[in-house]
mmCIF file of C-alpha atoms and ligand atoms in Angstrom:
data_model
loop_
_atom_site.group_PDB
_atom_site.id
_atom_site.type_symbol
_atom_site.label_atom_id
_atom_site.label_comp_id
_atom_site.label_asym_id
_atom_site.label_seq_id
_atom_site.Cartn_x
_atom_site.Cartn_y
_atom_site.Cartn_z
ATOM 1 C CA ALA A 1 38.476 53.834 144.496
ATOM 2 C CA LYS A 2 40.401 51.052 142.753
ATOM 3 C CA THR A 3 43.745 51.930 144.325
ATOM 4 C CA ALA A 4 42.156 52.328 147.704
ATOM 5 C CA GLY A 5 40.688 48.841 147.328
ATOM 6 C CA ARG A 6 44.039 47.396 146.400
ATOM 7 C CA ARG A 7 45.691 49.086 149.327
ATOM 8 C CA THR A 8 43.113 47.576 151.662
ATOM 9 C CA HIS A 9 43.888 44.236 150.101
ATOM 10 C CA TYR A 10 47.603 44.530 150.783
ATOM 11 C CA PHE A 11 46.938 45.814 154.240
ATOM 12 C CA PHE A 12 44.755 42.796 154.940
ATOM 13 C CA ASN A 13 47.459 40.392 153.784
ATOM 14 C CA ASP A 14 50.070 42.151 155.874
ATOM 15 C CA GLU A 15 47.829 41.865 158.864
ATOM 16 C CA LEU A 16 47.268 38.171 158.235
ATOM 17 C CA ARG A 17 50.961 37.537 157.812
ATOM 18 C CA GLU A 18 51.741 39.415 161.004
ATOM 19 C CA GLN A 19 49.125 37.399 162.800
ATOM 20 C CA THR A 20 50.566 34.116 161.559
ATOM 21 C CA GLU A 21 54.079 35.158 162.486
ATOM 22 C CA ARG A 22 52.935 36.182 165.917
ATOM 23 C CA GLN A 23 51.188 32.828 166.344
ATOM 24 C CA ASN A 24 54.245 30.874 165.270
ATOM 25 C CA ALA A 25 56.343 32.885 167.677
ATOM 26 C CA ILE A 26 53.926 32.173 170.530
ATOM 27 C CA HIS A 27 53.857 28.488 169.609
ATOM 28 C CA ASN A 28 57.639 28.209 169.764
ATOM 29 C CA ARG A 29 57.819 30.120 173.019
ATOM 30 C CA MET A 30 55.118 27.882 174.487
ATOM 31 C CA ARG A 31 56.868 24.693 173.432
ATOM 32 C CA ASN A 32 60.043 25.970 174.985
ATOM 33 C CA GLY A 33 58.187 27.247 178.031
ATOM 34 C CA LEU A 34 56.748 23.807 178.714
ATOM 35 C CA LYS A 35 60.286 22.428 178.925
ATOM 36 C CA GLN A 36 61.405 25.344 181.086
ATOM 37 C CA HIS A 37 58.507 24.964 183.552
ATOM 38 C CA GLU A 38 57.045 28.352 182.755
ATOM 39 C CA PHE A 39 53.486 27.021 183.065
ATOM 40 C CA TYR A 40 51.661 26.523 186.337
ATOM 41 C CA LEU A 41 48.155 26.129 187.671
ATOM 42 C CA VAL A 42 45.970 28.282 189.849
ATOM 43 C CA TYR A 43 42.734 27.101 191.425
ATOM 44 C CA GLN A 44 39.480 28.961 191.831
ATOM 45 C CA PRO A 45 37.174 27.772 194.641
ATOM 46 C CA ILE A 46 33.565 26.844 193.886
ATOM 47 C CA VAL A 47 30.990 27.083 196.681
ATOM 48 C CA ASP A 48 28.143 24.638 197.160
ATOM 49 C CA PHE A 49 25.126 26.741 198.168
ATOM 50 C CA SER A 50 23.490 23.806 199.945
ATOM 51 C CA THR A 51 26.339 23.473 202.456
ATOM 52 C CA GLY A 52 28.134 26.804 202.202
ATOM 53 C CA LYS A 53 31.379 24.890 201.743
ATOM 54 C CA ILE A 54 33.964 24.833 198.975
ATOM 55 C CA SER A 55 33.197 21.581 197.208
ATOM 56 C CA LYS A 56 35.481 21.904 194.213
ATOM 57 C CA CYS A 57 37.989 24.128 192.455
ATOM 58 C CA GLU A 58 38.608 24.905 188.806
ATOM 59 C CA ALA A 59 42.184 24.492 187.593
ATOM 60 C CA LEU A 60 43.249 27.407 185.392
ATOM 61 C CA LEU A 61 46.455 27.484 183.417
ATOM 62 C CA ARG A 62 48.965 30.319 183.793
ATOM 63 C CA TRP A 63 52.046 31.189 181.791
ATOM 64 C CA GLN A 64 54.871 33.424 182.920
ATOM 65 C CA ASP A 65 57.340 33.561 180.068
ATOM 66 C CA GLU A 66 61.121 33.753 180.242
ATOM 67 C CA ASN A 67 61.008 37.552 180.467
ATOM 68 C CA GLY A 68 58.676 37.399 183.421
ATOM 69 C CA ASN A 69 55.619 38.501 181.464
ATOM 70 C CA HIS A 70 52.259 36.918 182.164
ATOM 71 C CA ILE A 71 50.427 35.887 179.024
ATOM 72 C CA SER A 72 46.682 35.384 179.271
ATOM 73 C CA PRO A 73 45.227 31.943 178.501
ATOM 74 C CA ALA A 74 42.680 33.781 176.363
ATOM 75 C CA GLU A 75 45.656 34.567 174.117
ATOM 76 C CA PHE A 76 47.740 31.385 174.213
ATOM 77 C CA ILE A 77 45.059 28.660 174.457
ATOM 78 C CA PRO A 78 43.552 29.437 171.022
ATOM 79 C CA VAL A 79 47.057 29.345 169.515
ATOM 80 C CA ALA A 80 47.782 26.013 171.213
ATOM 81 C CA GLU A 81 44.487 24.680 169.889
ATOM 82 C CA ARG A 82 45.369 25.701 166.369
ATOM 83 C CA THR A 83 48.904 24.341 166.405
ATOM 84 C CA GLY A 84 48.131 21.145 168.327
ATOM 85 C CA LEU A 85 50.294 21.991 171.317
ATOM 86 C CA ILE A 86 47.092 21.843 173.373
ATOM 87 C CA HIS A 87 47.652 18.083 173.712
ATOM 88 C CA GLU A 88 50.936 18.574 175.570
ATOM 89 C CA LEU A 89 49.531 21.488 177.566
ATOM 90 C CA GLY A 90 46.444 19.478 178.486
ATOM 91 C CA GLN A 91 48.567 16.554 179.599
ATOM 92 C CA PHE A 92 50.598 18.888 181.781
ATOM 93 C CA VAL A 93 47.433 20.371 183.304
ATOM 94 C CA LEU A 94 45.950 16.992 184.190
ATOM 95 C CA GLU A 95 49.199 15.637 185.598
ATOM 96 C CA GLN A 96 49.863 18.744 187.703
ATOM 97 C CA ALA A 97 46.265 18.886 188.938
ATOM 98 C CA CYS A 98 46.536 15.244 190.067
ATOM 99 C CA ILE A 99 49.794 15.954 191.897
ATOM 100 C CA ASP A 100 48.295 19.031 193.571
ATOM 101 C CA TRP A 101 45.047 17.246 194.434
ATOM 102 C CA THR A 102 46.895 14.460 196.185
ATOM 103 C CA LEU A 103 48.221 17.153 198.508
ATOM 104 C CA VAL A 104 44.823 18.831 198.882
ATOM 105 C CA HIS A 105 43.264 15.503 199.873
ATOM 106 C CA LYS A 106 46.168 14.694 202.212
ATOM 107 C CA SER A 107 45.668 18.091 203.841
ATOM 108 C CA GLY A 108 42.172 17.007 204.819
ATOM 109 C CA TYR A 109 40.027 18.601 202.128
ATOM 110 C CA PRO A 110 37.993 15.913 200.336
ATOM 111 C CA ILE A 111 37.055 18.233 197.489
ATOM 112 C CA GLU A 112 36.895 17.851 193.719
ATOM 113 C CA VAL A 113 38.804 19.465 190.874
ATOM 114 C CA SER A 114 37.495 20.691 187.559
ATOM 115 C CA ILE A 115 39.744 20.706 184.494
ATOM 116 C CA ASN A 116 39.212 22.438 181.154
ATOM 117 C CA ARG A 117 39.417 20.338 177.990
ATOM 118 C CA SER A 118 39.462 21.837 174.526
ATOM 119 C CA GLU A 119 37.434 20.298 171.768
ATOM 120 C CA ARG A 120 40.591 19.329 169.938
ATOM 121 C CA GLU A 121 41.805 17.272 172.905
ATOM 122 C CA LEU A 122 38.700 15.151 172.682
ATOM 123 C CA ASN A 123 39.220 13.569 169.296
ATOM 124 C CA ASP A 124 41.538 10.824 170.435
ATOM 125 C CA MET A 125 40.318 7.820 172.421
ATOM 126 C CA GLU A 126 43.894 6.842 173.276
ATOM 127 C CA ALA A 127 44.435 10.228 174.924
ATOM 128 C CA ALA A 128 41.251 9.796 176.945
ATOM 129 C CA LYS A 129 42.431 6.392 178.141
ATOM 130 C CA GLN A 130 45.761 7.925 179.057
ATOM 131 C CA TRP A 131 43.968 10.560 181.167
ATOM 132 C CA LEU A 132 42.121 7.864 183.058
ATOM 133 C CA SER A 133 45.278 5.928 183.771
ATOM 134 C CA CYS A 134 46.986 9.133 184.898
ATOM 135 C CA ILE A 135 44.120 9.779 187.334
ATOM 136 C CA LYS A 136 44.308 6.185 188.554
ATOM 137 C CA GLN A 137 48.087 6.278 188.964
ATOM 138 C CA HIS A 138 47.707 9.205 191.309
ATOM 139 C CA ASN A 139 45.067 7.356 193.322
ATOM 140 C CA ILE A 140 42.500 10.062 192.689
ATOM 141 C CA PRO A 141 38.919 8.765 192.492
ATOM 142 C CA SER A 142 37.725 9.518 188.963
ATOM 143 C CA SER A 143 34.498 10.882 190.440
ATOM 144 C CA SER A 144 36.425 13.762 191.978
ATOM 145 C CA ILE A 145 37.474 14.941 188.513
ATOM 146 C CA THR A 146 35.213 17.038 186.300
ATOM 147 C CA PHE A 147 36.121 17.880 182.732
ATOM 148 C CA GLU A 148 34.770 21.178 181.434
ATOM 149 C CA ILE A 149 33.935 21.426 177.765
ATOM 150 C CA THR A 150 32.328 24.300 175.914
ATOM 151 C CA GLU A 151 28.799 24.105 174.671
ATOM 152 C CA SER A 152 29.833 24.451 171.018
ATOM 153 C CA LEU A 153 31.104 20.871 171.107
ATOM 154 C CA LEU A 154 27.706 19.540 172.061
ATOM 155 C CA MET A 155 26.033 21.428 169.276
ATOM 156 C CA SER A 156 28.514 20.365 166.640
ATOM 157 C CA ASN A 157 27.281 16.805 167.085
ATOM 158 C CA LYS A 158 30.693 15.294 166.474
ATOM 159 C CA GLN A 159 30.193 11.603 167.010
ATOM 160 C CA ARG A 160 33.743 10.687 167.912
ATOM 161 C CA GLN A 161 33.996 13.369 170.577
ATOM 162 C CA LEU A 162 30.611 12.499 172.001
ATOM 163 C CA GLN A 163 31.594 8.852 172.154
ATOM 164 C CA ILE A 164 34.707 9.797 174.104
ATOM 165 C CA LEU A 165 32.625 11.914 176.482
ATOM 166 C CA HIS A 166 30.289 8.988 177.075
ATOM 167 C CA TYR A 167 33.270 6.758 177.699
ATOM 168 C CA LEU A 168 34.881 9.145 180.191
ATOM 169 C CA ARG A 169 31.629 9.455 182.069
ATOM 170 C CA SER A 170 31.137 5.700 182.128
ATOM 171 C CA GLN A 171 34.481 5.549 183.911
ATOM 172 C CA GLY A 172 33.223 7.856 186.649
ATOM 173 C CA VAL A 173 34.510 11.232 185.491
ATOM 174 C CA GLN A 174 32.000 14.079 185.711
ATOM 175 C CA LEU A 175 31.299 16.456 182.838
ATOM 176 C CA ALA A 176 30.439 20.132 182.827
ATOM 177 C CA ILE A 177 29.264 22.334 179.990
ATOM 178 C CA ASP A 178 31.338 25.495 180.150
ATOM 179 C CA ASP A 179 30.293 28.999 179.112
ATOM 180 C CA PHE A 180 26.664 28.023 178.763
ATOM 181 C CA GLY A 181 24.695 30.906 177.331
ATOM 182 C CA THR A 182 27.461 32.412 175.208
ATOM 183 C CA GLY A 183 26.838 30.484 172.004
ATOM 184 C CA TYR A 184 23.678 29.496 170.276
ATOM 185 C CA SER A 185 22.856 27.152 173.070
ATOM 186 C CA SER A 186 19.631 25.368 173.111
ATOM 187 C CA MET A 187 18.322 23.628 176.154
ATOM 188 C CA ASN A 188 17.351 20.899 173.769
ATOM 189 C CA TYR A 189 20.919 19.630 173.639
ATOM 190 C CA LEU A 190 20.939 19.015 177.338
ATOM 191 C CA GLN A 191 18.657 16.024 177.211
ATOM 192 C CA ARG A 192 20.802 14.280 174.614
ATOM 193 C CA TYR A 193 24.212 14.545 176.152
ATOM 194 C CA PRO A 194 25.854 13.173 179.243
ATOM 195 C CA VAL A 195 26.379 16.135 181.521
ATOM 196 C CA ASP A 196 26.501 16.622 185.269
ATOM 197 C CA TYR A 197 26.922 20.391 185.444
ATOM 198 C CA LEU A 198 26.051 23.488 183.519
ATOM 199 C CA LYS A 199 28.365 26.415 184.024
ATOM 200 C CA ILE A 200 26.541 29.586 183.144
ATOM 201 C CA ASP A 201 28.709 32.300 181.722
ATOM 202 C CA ARG A 202 29.061 35.518 183.649
ATOM 203 C CA SER A 203 27.450 37.487 180.828
ATOM 204 C CA PHE A 204 24.276 35.692 181.871
ATOM 205 C CA LEU A 205 24.076 37.577 185.140
ATOM 206 C CA ASN A 206 26.318 40.598 184.690
ATOM 207 C CA HIS A 207 23.340 42.964 185.015
ATOM 208 C CA ALA A 208 21.419 40.930 187.552
ATOM 209 C CA PRO A 209 19.593 41.497 189.813
ATOM 210 C CA ASP A 210 18.612 44.897 188.303
ATOM 211 C CA ASP A 211 17.876 43.478 184.864
ATOM 212 C CA ARG A 212 14.519 41.738 185.140
ATOM 213 C CA ILE A 213 15.010 39.810 181.907
ATOM 214 C CA GLN A 214 18.287 38.330 183.108
ATOM 215 C CA VAL A 215 16.636 37.312 186.350
ATOM 216 C CA ALA A 216 13.787 35.652 184.464
ATOM 217 C CA LEU A 217 16.187 33.779 182.164
ATOM 218 C CA LEU A 218 18.224 32.606 185.110
ATOM 219 C CA ASP A 219 15.081 31.391 186.817
ATOM 220 C CA ALA A 220 13.978 29.479 183.696
ATOM 221 C CA LEU A 221 17.394 27.918 183.210
ATOM 222 C CA LEU A 222 17.549 26.773 186.811
ATOM 223 C CA ARG A 223 14.134 25.153 186.541
ATOM 224 C CA VAL A 224 15.061 23.224 183.390
ATOM 225 C CA ALA A 225 18.376 22.095 184.870
ATOM 226 C CA ARG A 226 16.673 20.935 188.044
ATOM 227 C CA ALA A 227 14.146 18.916 186.064
ATOM 228 C CA LEU A 228 16.987 17.245 184.139
ATOM 229 C CA ASP A 229 18.980 16.649 187.328
ATOM 230 C CA ILE A 230 21.840 18.840 186.117
ATOM 231 C CA ASP A 231 23.548 21.055 188.688
ATOM 232 C CA VAL A 232 24.157 24.684 187.803
ATOM 233 C CA ILE A 233 27.385 26.516 188.564
ATOM 234 C CA ALA A 234 27.180 30.292 188.192
ATOM 235 C CA GLU A 235 30.485 31.740 186.941
ATOM 236 C CA GLY A 236 31.857 35.213 187.471
ATOM 237 C CA VAL A 237 29.934 36.032 190.631
ATOM 238 C CA GLU A 238 31.379 39.388 191.595
ATOM 239 C CA THR A 239 28.911 41.074 193.912
ATOM 240 C CA LYS A 240 26.964 40.382 197.070
ATOM 241 C CA GLN A 241 23.771 41.179 195.152
ATOM 242 C CA GLN A 242 24.494 38.475 192.586
ATOM 243 C CA TRP A 243 25.391 36.017 195.328
ATOM 244 C CA GLU A 244 22.131 36.667 197.181
ATOM 245 C CA LEU A 245 20.070 36.430 194.026
ATOM 246 C CA LEU A 246 21.611 33.064 193.127
ATOM 247 C CA GLN A 247 21.056 31.776 196.623
ATOM 248 C CA GLN A 248 17.479 32.934 196.589
ATOM 249 C CA GLN A 249 16.923 31.304 193.176
ATOM 250 C CA GLN A 250 18.366 28.058 194.516
ATOM 251 C CA CYS A 251 21.319 27.903 192.181
ATOM 252 C CA ASP A 252 23.552 24.955 193.146
ATOM 253 C CA PHE A 253 27.090 26.385 192.989
ATOM 254 C CA ALA A 254 28.873 29.719 192.641
ATOM 255 C CA GLN A 255 32.332 30.690 191.434
ATOM 256 C CA GLY A 256 33.803 34.143 191.061
ATOM 257 C CA TYR A 257 35.810 37.000 192.519
ATOM 258 C CA PHE A 258 33.155 37.522 195.207
ATOM 259 C CA ILE A 259 34.336 34.234 196.716
ATOM 260 C CA SER A 260 37.950 34.222 195.561
ATOM 261 C CA GLU A 261 40.139 34.852 192.575
ATOM 262 C CA PRO A 262 42.073 31.828 191.246
ATOM 263 C CA LEU A 263 44.866 30.999 193.735
ATOM 264 C CA PRO A 264 48.218 29.223 193.612
ATOM 265 C CA LEU A 265 48.115 25.916 195.528
ATOM 266 C CA LYS A 266 49.733 27.216 198.709
ATOM 267 C CA GLU A 267 47.314 30.126 198.951
ATOM 268 C CA LEU A 268 44.420 27.839 198.123
ATOM 269 C CA LEU A 269 45.257 25.633 201.113
ATOM 270 C CA GLU A 270 45.304 28.698 203.363
ATOM 271 C CA PHE A 271 42.022 29.869 201.898
ATOM 272 C CA LEU A 272 40.397 26.469 202.504
ATOM 273 C CA ARG A 273 41.618 26.460 206.089
ATOM 274 C CA ARG A 274 40.071 29.868 206.742
ATOM 275 C CA TRP A 275 36.822 29.119 204.902
ATOM 276 C CA GLN A 276 35.587 25.972 206.552
ATOM 277 C CA PHE A 277 36.275 22.545 208.091
HETATM 278 P P1 C2E B 301 36.881 29.724 181.585
HETATM 279 O O1 C2E B 301 37.039 28.242 181.579
HETATM 280 O O2 C2E B 301 35.519 30.257 181.338
HETATM 281 O O3 C2E B 301 37.461 30.208 182.979
HETATM 282 C C1 C2E B 301 36.876 31.235 183.745
HETATM 283 C C2 C2E B 301 37.628 32.533 183.546
HETATM 284 O O4 C2E B 301 36.956 33.573 184.252
HETATM 285 C C3 C2E B 301 39.038 32.490 184.106
HETATM 286 O O5 C2E B 301 39.839 33.290 183.253
HETATM 287 C C4 C2E B 301 38.856 33.142 185.474
HETATM 288 O O6 C2E B 301 40.053 33.692 185.978
HETATM 289 C C5 C2E B 301 37.838 34.206 185.139
HETATM 290 N N1 C2E B 301 37.051 34.615 186.303
HETATM 291 C C6 C2E B 301 36.782 33.906 187.419
HETATM 292 N N2 C2E B 301 35.978 34.590 188.250
HETATM 293 C C7 C2E B 301 35.711 35.769 187.653
HETATM 294 C C8 C2E B 301 34.898 36.915 188.031
HETATM 295 O O7 C2E B 301 34.276 36.990 189.083
HETATM 296 N N3 C2E B 301 34.865 37.946 187.128
HETATM 297 C C9 C2E B 301 35.541 37.906 185.950
HETATM 298 N N4 C2E B 301 35.443 38.949 185.145
HETATM 299 N N5 C2E B 301 36.281 36.835 185.558
HETATM 300 C C10 C2E B 301 36.374 35.785 186.403
HETATM 301 P P2 C2E B 301 41.272 32.825 182.778
HETATM 302 O O8 C2E B 301 41.977 32.112 183.894
HETATM 303 O O9 C2E B 301 41.938 34.029 182.188
HETATM 304 O O10 C2E B 301 40.990 31.759 181.648
HETATM 305 C C11 C2E B 301 40.422 32.148 180.423
HETATM 306 C C12 C2E B 301 40.016 30.941 179.624
HETATM 307 O O11 C2E B 301 41.164 30.197 179.178
HETATM 308 C C13 C2E B 301 39.185 29.943 180.416
HETATM 309 O O12 C2E B 301 37.867 30.385 180.493
HETATM 310 C C14 C2E B 301 39.366 28.701 179.560
HETATM 311 O O13 C2E B 301 38.501 28.714 178.467
HETATM 312 C C15 C2E B 301 40.795 28.849 179.078
HETATM 313 N N6 C2E B 301 41.659 28.009 179.922
HETATM 314 C C16 C2E B 301 42.265 28.288 181.097
HETATM 315 N N7 C2E B 301 42.981 27.245 181.551
HETATM 316 C C17 C2E B 301 42.815 26.253 180.627
HETATM 317 C C18 C2E B 301 43.299 24.903 180.506
HETATM 318 O O14 C2E B 301 43.996 24.362 181.380
HETATM 319 N N8 C2E B 301 42.910 24.199 179.397
HETATM 320 C C19 C2E B 301 42.110 24.738 178.439
HETATM 321 N N9 C2E B 301 41.782 23.979 177.381
HETATM 322 N N10 C2E B 301 41.630 25.989 178.521
HETATM 323 C C20 C2E B 301 41.974 26.732 179.604
HETATM 324 CA CA1 CA B 302 36.126 26.556 182.507
HETATM 325 CA CA1 CA B 303 33.503 29.475 181.672
HETATM 326 CA CA1 CA B 304 21.457 17.012 190.906
#
């Protein structure tokens, strides 16, 4: 039993070392990839149920490395967060989204854009001020930008980050809580923090409308949000049944493959032209 234990121990260390090496390799490739323009954005439309129109899009980061392989953000974002490269990546995302949104607005679509921010990006007031001046430089009204942050940040009660969130919002930027319902979220946090939108994770309605409990939870969440004047965006809407349920329950916004997958800018403009206006 003793030798087996020791072997497990070695195995564990090997695994850890491999993991670290893999992370370092990804970090270096990412840093290089930023210089080589291997990163780009795609945009996923979000529908406003009250008008039936696309009222905003979420910017999602994509990486096609030098060998032509697509690496998922679920893989590279956590590495960037750990190594700190998320600051450079985040700067790129904001800058590119502003450039793209100038074109979207010029093309006649007065819609908003939602941008993901990692917790680690929110610990620096100077960075936040830089974001605002970037938005201003591009002549984008700050109110047409939403920053999405995950619910874990709200629960961690980190004063500096919360102060920065308050500051951003005071300057007109909107805030959304991302992935609501995946952590140990409590509706209690909602009354204390400055938020405009709740994005409910797709796991919240993946079995709806057949699962009566999910339907009941959705109904309760929508009531609380309405009372607090927070708009709800349902994520990962994949089926007509989910769409109809959300509409019937008076959810505010929907996003998901049922409407559209995330699209490169050119395709997004074509999609917007076909959808409305
Ligand atoms: P997220 O912010 O929750 O983004 C939604 C994810 O769900 C996206 O995955 C999107 O492609 C996917 N999705 C959209 N509709 C559907 C649907 O109907 N069904 C299913 N199954 N999935 C759907 P993606 O693009 O792979 O991004 C994964 C995560 O990576 C994001 O989750 C976000 O946390 C992170 N991420 C992406 N771009 C950025 C970024 O620019 N900055 C930061 N900090 N994180 C980012
Ligand atoms: Ca998001
Ligand atoms: Ca989400
Ligand atoms: Ca409202």
